[in-house]
Coordinates of C-alpha atoms and ligand atoms in Angstrom, one line a residue:
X1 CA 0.0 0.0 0.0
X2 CA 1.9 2.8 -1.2
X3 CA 1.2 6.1 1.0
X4 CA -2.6 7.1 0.4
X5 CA -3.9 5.7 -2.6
X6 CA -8.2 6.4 -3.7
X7 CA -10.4 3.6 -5.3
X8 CA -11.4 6.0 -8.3
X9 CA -9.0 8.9 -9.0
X10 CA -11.7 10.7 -11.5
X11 CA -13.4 12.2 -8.3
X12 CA -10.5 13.9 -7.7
X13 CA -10.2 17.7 -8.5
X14 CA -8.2 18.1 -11.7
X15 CA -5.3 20.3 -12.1
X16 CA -5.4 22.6 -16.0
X17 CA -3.8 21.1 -18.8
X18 CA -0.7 23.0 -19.3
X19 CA -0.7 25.2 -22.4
X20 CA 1.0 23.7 -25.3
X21 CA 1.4 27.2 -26.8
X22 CA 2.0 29.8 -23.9
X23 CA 3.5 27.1 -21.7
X24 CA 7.4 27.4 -21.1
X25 CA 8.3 23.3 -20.3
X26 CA 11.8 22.8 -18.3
X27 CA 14.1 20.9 -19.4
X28 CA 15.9 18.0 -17.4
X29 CA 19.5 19.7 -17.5
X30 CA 21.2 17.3 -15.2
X31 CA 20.3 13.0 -14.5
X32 CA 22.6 11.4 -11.5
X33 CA 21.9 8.4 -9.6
X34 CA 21.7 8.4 -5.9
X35 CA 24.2 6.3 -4.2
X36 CA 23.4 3.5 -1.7
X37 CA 24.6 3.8 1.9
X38 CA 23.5 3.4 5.3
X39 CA 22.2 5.8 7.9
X40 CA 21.5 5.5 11.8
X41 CA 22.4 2.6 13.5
X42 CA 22.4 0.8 9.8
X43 CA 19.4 1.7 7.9
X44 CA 19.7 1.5 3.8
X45 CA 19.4 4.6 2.4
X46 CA 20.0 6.4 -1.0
X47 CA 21.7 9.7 -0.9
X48 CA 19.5 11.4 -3.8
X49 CA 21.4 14.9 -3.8
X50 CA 24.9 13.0 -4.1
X51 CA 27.0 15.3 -6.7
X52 CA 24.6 17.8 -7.5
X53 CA 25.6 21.6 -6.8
X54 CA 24.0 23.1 -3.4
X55 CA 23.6 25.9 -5.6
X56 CA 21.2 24.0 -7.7
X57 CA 19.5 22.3 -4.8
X58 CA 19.0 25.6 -2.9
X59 CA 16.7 25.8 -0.6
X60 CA 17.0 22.2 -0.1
X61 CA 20.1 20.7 1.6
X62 CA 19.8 17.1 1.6
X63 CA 17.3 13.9 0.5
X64 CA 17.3 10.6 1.9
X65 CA 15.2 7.5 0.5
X66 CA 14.7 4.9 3.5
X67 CA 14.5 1.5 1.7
X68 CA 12.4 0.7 -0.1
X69 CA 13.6 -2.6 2.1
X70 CA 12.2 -5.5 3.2
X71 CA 13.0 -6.4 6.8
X72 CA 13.6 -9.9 8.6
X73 CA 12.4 -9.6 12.2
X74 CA 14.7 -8.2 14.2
X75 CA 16.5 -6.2 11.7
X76 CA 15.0 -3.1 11.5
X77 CA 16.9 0.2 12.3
X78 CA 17.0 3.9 13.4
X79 CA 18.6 6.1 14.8
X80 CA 20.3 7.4 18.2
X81 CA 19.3 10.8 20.0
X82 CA 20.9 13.1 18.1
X83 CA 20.9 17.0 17.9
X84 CA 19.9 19.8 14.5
X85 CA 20.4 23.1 13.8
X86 CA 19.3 25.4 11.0
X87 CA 17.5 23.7 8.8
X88 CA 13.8 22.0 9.0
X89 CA 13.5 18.1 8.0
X90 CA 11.0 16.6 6.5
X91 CA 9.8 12.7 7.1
X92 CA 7.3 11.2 4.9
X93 CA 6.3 7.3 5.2
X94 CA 5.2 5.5 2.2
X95 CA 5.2 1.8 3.8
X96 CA 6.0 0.8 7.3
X97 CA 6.5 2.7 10.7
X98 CA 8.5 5.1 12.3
X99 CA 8.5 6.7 15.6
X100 CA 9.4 10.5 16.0
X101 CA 10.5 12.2 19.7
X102 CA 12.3 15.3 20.4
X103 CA 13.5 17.4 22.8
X104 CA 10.7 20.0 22.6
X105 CA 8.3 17.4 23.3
X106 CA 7.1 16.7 19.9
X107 CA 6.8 13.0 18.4
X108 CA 4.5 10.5 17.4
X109 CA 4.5 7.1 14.8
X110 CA 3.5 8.1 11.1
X111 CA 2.2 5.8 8.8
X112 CA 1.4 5.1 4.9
X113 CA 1.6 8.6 3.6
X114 CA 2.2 10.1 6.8
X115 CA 4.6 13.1 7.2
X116 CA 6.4 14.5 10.4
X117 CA 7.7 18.2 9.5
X118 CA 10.3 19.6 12.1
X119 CA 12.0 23.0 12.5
X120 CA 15.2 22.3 14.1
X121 CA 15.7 26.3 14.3
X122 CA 17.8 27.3 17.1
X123 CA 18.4 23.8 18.7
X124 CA 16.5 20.4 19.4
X125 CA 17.7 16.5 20.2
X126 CA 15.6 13.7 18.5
X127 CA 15.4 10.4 17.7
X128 CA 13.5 8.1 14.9
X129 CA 13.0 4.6 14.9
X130 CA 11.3 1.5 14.2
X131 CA 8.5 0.9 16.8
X132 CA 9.2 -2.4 18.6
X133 CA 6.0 -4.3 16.9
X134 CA 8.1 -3.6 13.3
X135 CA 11.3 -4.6 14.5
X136 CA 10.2 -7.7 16.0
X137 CA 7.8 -8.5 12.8
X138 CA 10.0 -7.4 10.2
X139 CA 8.2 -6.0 6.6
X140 CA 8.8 -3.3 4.2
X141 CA 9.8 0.0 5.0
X142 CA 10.0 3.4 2.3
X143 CA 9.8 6.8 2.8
X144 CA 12.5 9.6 2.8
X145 CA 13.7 12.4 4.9
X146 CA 14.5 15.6 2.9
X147 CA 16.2 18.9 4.9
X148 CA 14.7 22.3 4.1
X149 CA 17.3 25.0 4.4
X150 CA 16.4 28.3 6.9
X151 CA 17.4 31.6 5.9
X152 CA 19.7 33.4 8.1
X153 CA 17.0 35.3 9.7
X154 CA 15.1 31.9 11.2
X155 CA 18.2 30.2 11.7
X156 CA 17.5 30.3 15.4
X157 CA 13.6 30.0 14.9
X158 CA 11.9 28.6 17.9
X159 CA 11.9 24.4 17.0
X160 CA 8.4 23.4 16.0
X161 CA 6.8 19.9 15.1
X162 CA 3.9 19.4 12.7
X163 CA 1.9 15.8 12.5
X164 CA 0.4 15.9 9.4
X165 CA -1.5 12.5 8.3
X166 CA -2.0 11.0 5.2
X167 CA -6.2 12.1 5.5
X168 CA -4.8 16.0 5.0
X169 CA -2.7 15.7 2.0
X170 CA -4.0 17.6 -0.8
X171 CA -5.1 14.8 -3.4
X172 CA -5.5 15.8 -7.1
X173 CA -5.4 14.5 -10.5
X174 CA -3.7 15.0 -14.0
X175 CA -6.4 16.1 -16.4
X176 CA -6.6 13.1 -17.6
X177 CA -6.4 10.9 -14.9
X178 CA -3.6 9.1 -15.2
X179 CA -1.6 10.3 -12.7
X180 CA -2.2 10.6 -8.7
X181 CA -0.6 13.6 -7.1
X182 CA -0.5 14.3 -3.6
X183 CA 0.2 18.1 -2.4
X184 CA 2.4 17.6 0.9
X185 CA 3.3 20.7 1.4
X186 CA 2.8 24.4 -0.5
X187 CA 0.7 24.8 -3.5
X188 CA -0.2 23.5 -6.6
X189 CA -2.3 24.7 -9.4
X190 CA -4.0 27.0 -6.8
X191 CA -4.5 23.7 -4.1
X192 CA -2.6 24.2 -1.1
X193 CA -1.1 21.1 0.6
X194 CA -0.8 21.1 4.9
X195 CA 2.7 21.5 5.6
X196 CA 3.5 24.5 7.1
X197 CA 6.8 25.8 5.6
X198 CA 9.2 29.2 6.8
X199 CA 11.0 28.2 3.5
X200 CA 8.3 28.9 0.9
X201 CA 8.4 25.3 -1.5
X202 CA 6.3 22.7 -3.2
X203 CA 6.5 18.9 -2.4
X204 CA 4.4 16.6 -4.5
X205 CA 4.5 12.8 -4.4
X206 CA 3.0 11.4 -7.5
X207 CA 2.0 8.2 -8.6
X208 CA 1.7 8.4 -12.8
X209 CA 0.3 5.3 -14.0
X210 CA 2.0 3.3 -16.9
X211 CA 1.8 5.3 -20.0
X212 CA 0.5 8.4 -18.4
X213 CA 2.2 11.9 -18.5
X214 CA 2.2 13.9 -15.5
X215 CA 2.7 17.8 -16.8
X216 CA 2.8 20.3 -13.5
X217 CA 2.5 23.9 -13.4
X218 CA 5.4 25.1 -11.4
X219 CA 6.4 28.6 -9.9
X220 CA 8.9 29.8 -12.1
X221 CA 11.1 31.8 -8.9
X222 CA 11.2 28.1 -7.7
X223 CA 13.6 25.4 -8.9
X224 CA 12.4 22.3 -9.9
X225 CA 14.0 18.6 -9.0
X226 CA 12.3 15.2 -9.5
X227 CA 13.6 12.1 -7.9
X228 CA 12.5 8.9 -9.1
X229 CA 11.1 6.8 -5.7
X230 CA 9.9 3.6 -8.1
X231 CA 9.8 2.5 -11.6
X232 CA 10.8 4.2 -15.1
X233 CA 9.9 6.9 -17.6
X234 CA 11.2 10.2 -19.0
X235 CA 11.9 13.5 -17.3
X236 CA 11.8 17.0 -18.7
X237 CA 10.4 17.9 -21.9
X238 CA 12.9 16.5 -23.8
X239 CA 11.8 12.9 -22.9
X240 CA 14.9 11.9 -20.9
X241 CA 15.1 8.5 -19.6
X242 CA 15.2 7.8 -16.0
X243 CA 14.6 5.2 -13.7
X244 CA 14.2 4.4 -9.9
X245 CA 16.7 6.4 -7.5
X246 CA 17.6 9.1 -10.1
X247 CA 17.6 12.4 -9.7
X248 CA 17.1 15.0 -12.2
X249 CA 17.1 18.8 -11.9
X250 CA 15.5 21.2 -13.8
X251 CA 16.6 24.2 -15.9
X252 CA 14.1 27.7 -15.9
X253 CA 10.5 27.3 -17.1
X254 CA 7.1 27.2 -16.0
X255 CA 5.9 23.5 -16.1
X256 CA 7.6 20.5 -15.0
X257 CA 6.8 16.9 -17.3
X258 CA 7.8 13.7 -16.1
X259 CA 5.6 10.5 -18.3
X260 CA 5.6 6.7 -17.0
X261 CA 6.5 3.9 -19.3
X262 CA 4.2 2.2 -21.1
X263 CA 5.8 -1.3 -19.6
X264 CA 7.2 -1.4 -15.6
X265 CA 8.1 -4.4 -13.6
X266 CA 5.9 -6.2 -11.7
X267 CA 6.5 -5.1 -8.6
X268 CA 5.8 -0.9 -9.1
X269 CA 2.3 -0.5 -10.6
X270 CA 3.4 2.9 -11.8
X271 CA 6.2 5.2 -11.5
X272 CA 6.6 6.9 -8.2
X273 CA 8.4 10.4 -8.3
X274 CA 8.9 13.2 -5.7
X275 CA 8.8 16.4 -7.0
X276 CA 10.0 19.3 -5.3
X277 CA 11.3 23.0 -5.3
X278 CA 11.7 26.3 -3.4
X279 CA 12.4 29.8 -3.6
X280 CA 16.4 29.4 -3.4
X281 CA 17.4 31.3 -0.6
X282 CA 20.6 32.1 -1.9
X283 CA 23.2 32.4 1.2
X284 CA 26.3 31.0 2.2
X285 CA 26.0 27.2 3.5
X286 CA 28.0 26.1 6.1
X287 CA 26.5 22.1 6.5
X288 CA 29.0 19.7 8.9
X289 CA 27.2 16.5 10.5
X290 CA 23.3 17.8 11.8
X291 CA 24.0 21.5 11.3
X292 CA 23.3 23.7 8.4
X293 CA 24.7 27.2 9.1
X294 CA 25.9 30.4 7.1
X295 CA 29.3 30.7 8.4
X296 CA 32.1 28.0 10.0
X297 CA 32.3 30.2 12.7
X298 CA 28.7 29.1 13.5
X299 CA 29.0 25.8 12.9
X300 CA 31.9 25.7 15.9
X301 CA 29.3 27.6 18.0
X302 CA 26.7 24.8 17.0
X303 CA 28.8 22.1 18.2
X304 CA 29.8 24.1 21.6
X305 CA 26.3 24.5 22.4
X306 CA 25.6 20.8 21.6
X307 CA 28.5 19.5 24.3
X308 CA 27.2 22.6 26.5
X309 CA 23.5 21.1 26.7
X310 CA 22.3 23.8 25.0
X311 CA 20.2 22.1 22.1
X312 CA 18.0 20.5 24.5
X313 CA 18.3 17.2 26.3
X314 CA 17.0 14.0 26.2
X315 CA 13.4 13.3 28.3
X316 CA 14.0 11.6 31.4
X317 CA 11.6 8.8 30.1
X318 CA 13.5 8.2 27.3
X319 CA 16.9 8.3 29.1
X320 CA 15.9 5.7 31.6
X321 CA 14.3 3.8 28.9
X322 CA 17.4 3.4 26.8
X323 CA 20.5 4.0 29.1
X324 CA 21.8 5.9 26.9
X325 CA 23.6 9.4 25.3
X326 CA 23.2 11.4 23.0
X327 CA 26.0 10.8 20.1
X328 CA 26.9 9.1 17.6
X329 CA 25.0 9.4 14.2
X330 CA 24.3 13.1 12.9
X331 CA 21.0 12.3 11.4
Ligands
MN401 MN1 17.8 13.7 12.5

């Protein structure tokens, strides 16, 4: 059951048909393939920005696909309590579990198509993993965790947590109802999705059916990236071939294409893409570990106030629970 999924798709609002005339489509200037690696205590994950430009990725910083992966029992994975700074990240579930707490008192298990949005801001401590029931079952797990950047004005934001479920994402449909698209967070043709974002972006997860075209207006002040979660097709109006755990950016336009092949394999009904972009914000990075500053200089600080305590620390429950500190992994 990937994420939220409807019986009849034709009952869903329809975004416009793009205008073949007027319309400006971007191309797909650059195709990479995300390397696999492991994250946590030894999750598989694949690093979908790996050798693409910050610059290019702007506002975004960083984007993690979990699996997909099917556990044995006892084999599934998370990570330790560790701290953020700077930045906002961005947990969506497609199959499985995983369990959210932090510092600031926010948390809770999301589900198919579930997202947990957190605004690390000025400081906070967290931890995500399997709950027990999964890890002693085994099954499938799939999501990803993408990291919004903050401009240097919210850098130090107050942290926030937002629990949106599955029920509250936007659902829509291409105009000829071939593709499913679900509006996580920002807007799409006018339909706004629940996220709540400082960073003003657009995150879609779409599931085109084999075939199908999926043609999105898109912001032209926003970039543009689609990563390929499952299956094959063509990105960018030039019909560019891409399959599962690619990335491609986008050059200027106002419309973003990605179509499904006619034939997939057997085990992905469709193709399954994330699309996503943002208003760069167009300052200096300065990422090390689980902080994304402006300057090294604040990086150093980040870490001081981390070994100082001053991020946040771990709720007594948990620390009892676990006998444990914070350290270790970064995300
Ligand atoms: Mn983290």
């Amino acid at each position: 059951m990937p994420a939220v999924t409807v019986e009849d798709i034709l009952v869903l609002p329809r975004i416009p048909g793009t205008d073949p005339v007027a319309a400006r489509p971007r191309r797909a200037v650059s195709l990479t393939t995300a390397p696999r690696g492991f994250e946590g205590e030894g999750f598989p994950v694949r690093r979908a920005f790996a050798g693409v430009d910050l610059a290019a990725l702007d506002p975004f910083i960083h984007l993690d696909q979990m699996g997909e992966v099917e556990y044995s029992p006892g084999e599934a994975k998370g990570t330790a309590w560790h701290p953020h700074r700077g930045f906002e990240t961005v947990t969506y579930i497609i199959d499985g579990e995983f369990q959210h707490s932090d510092s600031n008192g926010g948390g809770g298990l999301i589900t198919n198509g579930d997202t947990q949005w957190m605004t690390a801001g000025a400081g906070i401590l967290h931890i995500e993993v399997p709950p027990e029931r999964l890890v002693a079952s085994g099954g499938l797990f799939h999501g990803f965790q993408l990291w919004v950047n903050l401009p240097r004005a919210l850098k130090f934001a107050p942290p926030r947590y937002q629990d949106i479920r599955a029920g509250n994402v936007a659902l829509l449909s291409s105009p000829d109802g071939g593709a499913l698209i679900r509006v996580i967070a920002g807007e799409l043709a006018g339909h706004a999705g629940p996220g709540i974002t400082h960073t003003p972006i657009s995150l879609v997860h779409a599931t085109i059916g084999p075939g199908a075209t999926l043609d999105l207006p898109w912001q032209p002040d926003f970039n543009a990236l689609v990563y390929v979660l499952g299956g094959r097709g063509t990105v960018g109006a030039e019909q560019r071939p891409a399959v599962a755990g690619q990335l491609a950016v986008y050059g200027p336009g106002d419309s973003v294409t990605v179509a499904a092949s006619a034939s997939q394999d057997s085990r992905t009904p469709g193709m399954d893409v994330l699309v996503l972009g943002g208003r760069p914000i167009r300052e200096p990075v300065a990422a090390y570990g689980p902080f994304v500053m402006n300057t090294r200089q604040e990086l150093v600080q980040a870490f001081e106030d981390y070994q100082a305590g001053r991020l946040g620390s771990i709720p007594a429950a948990h620390a009892a629970v676990r006998g444990e500190l914070p350290g270790g992994t970064t995300r």
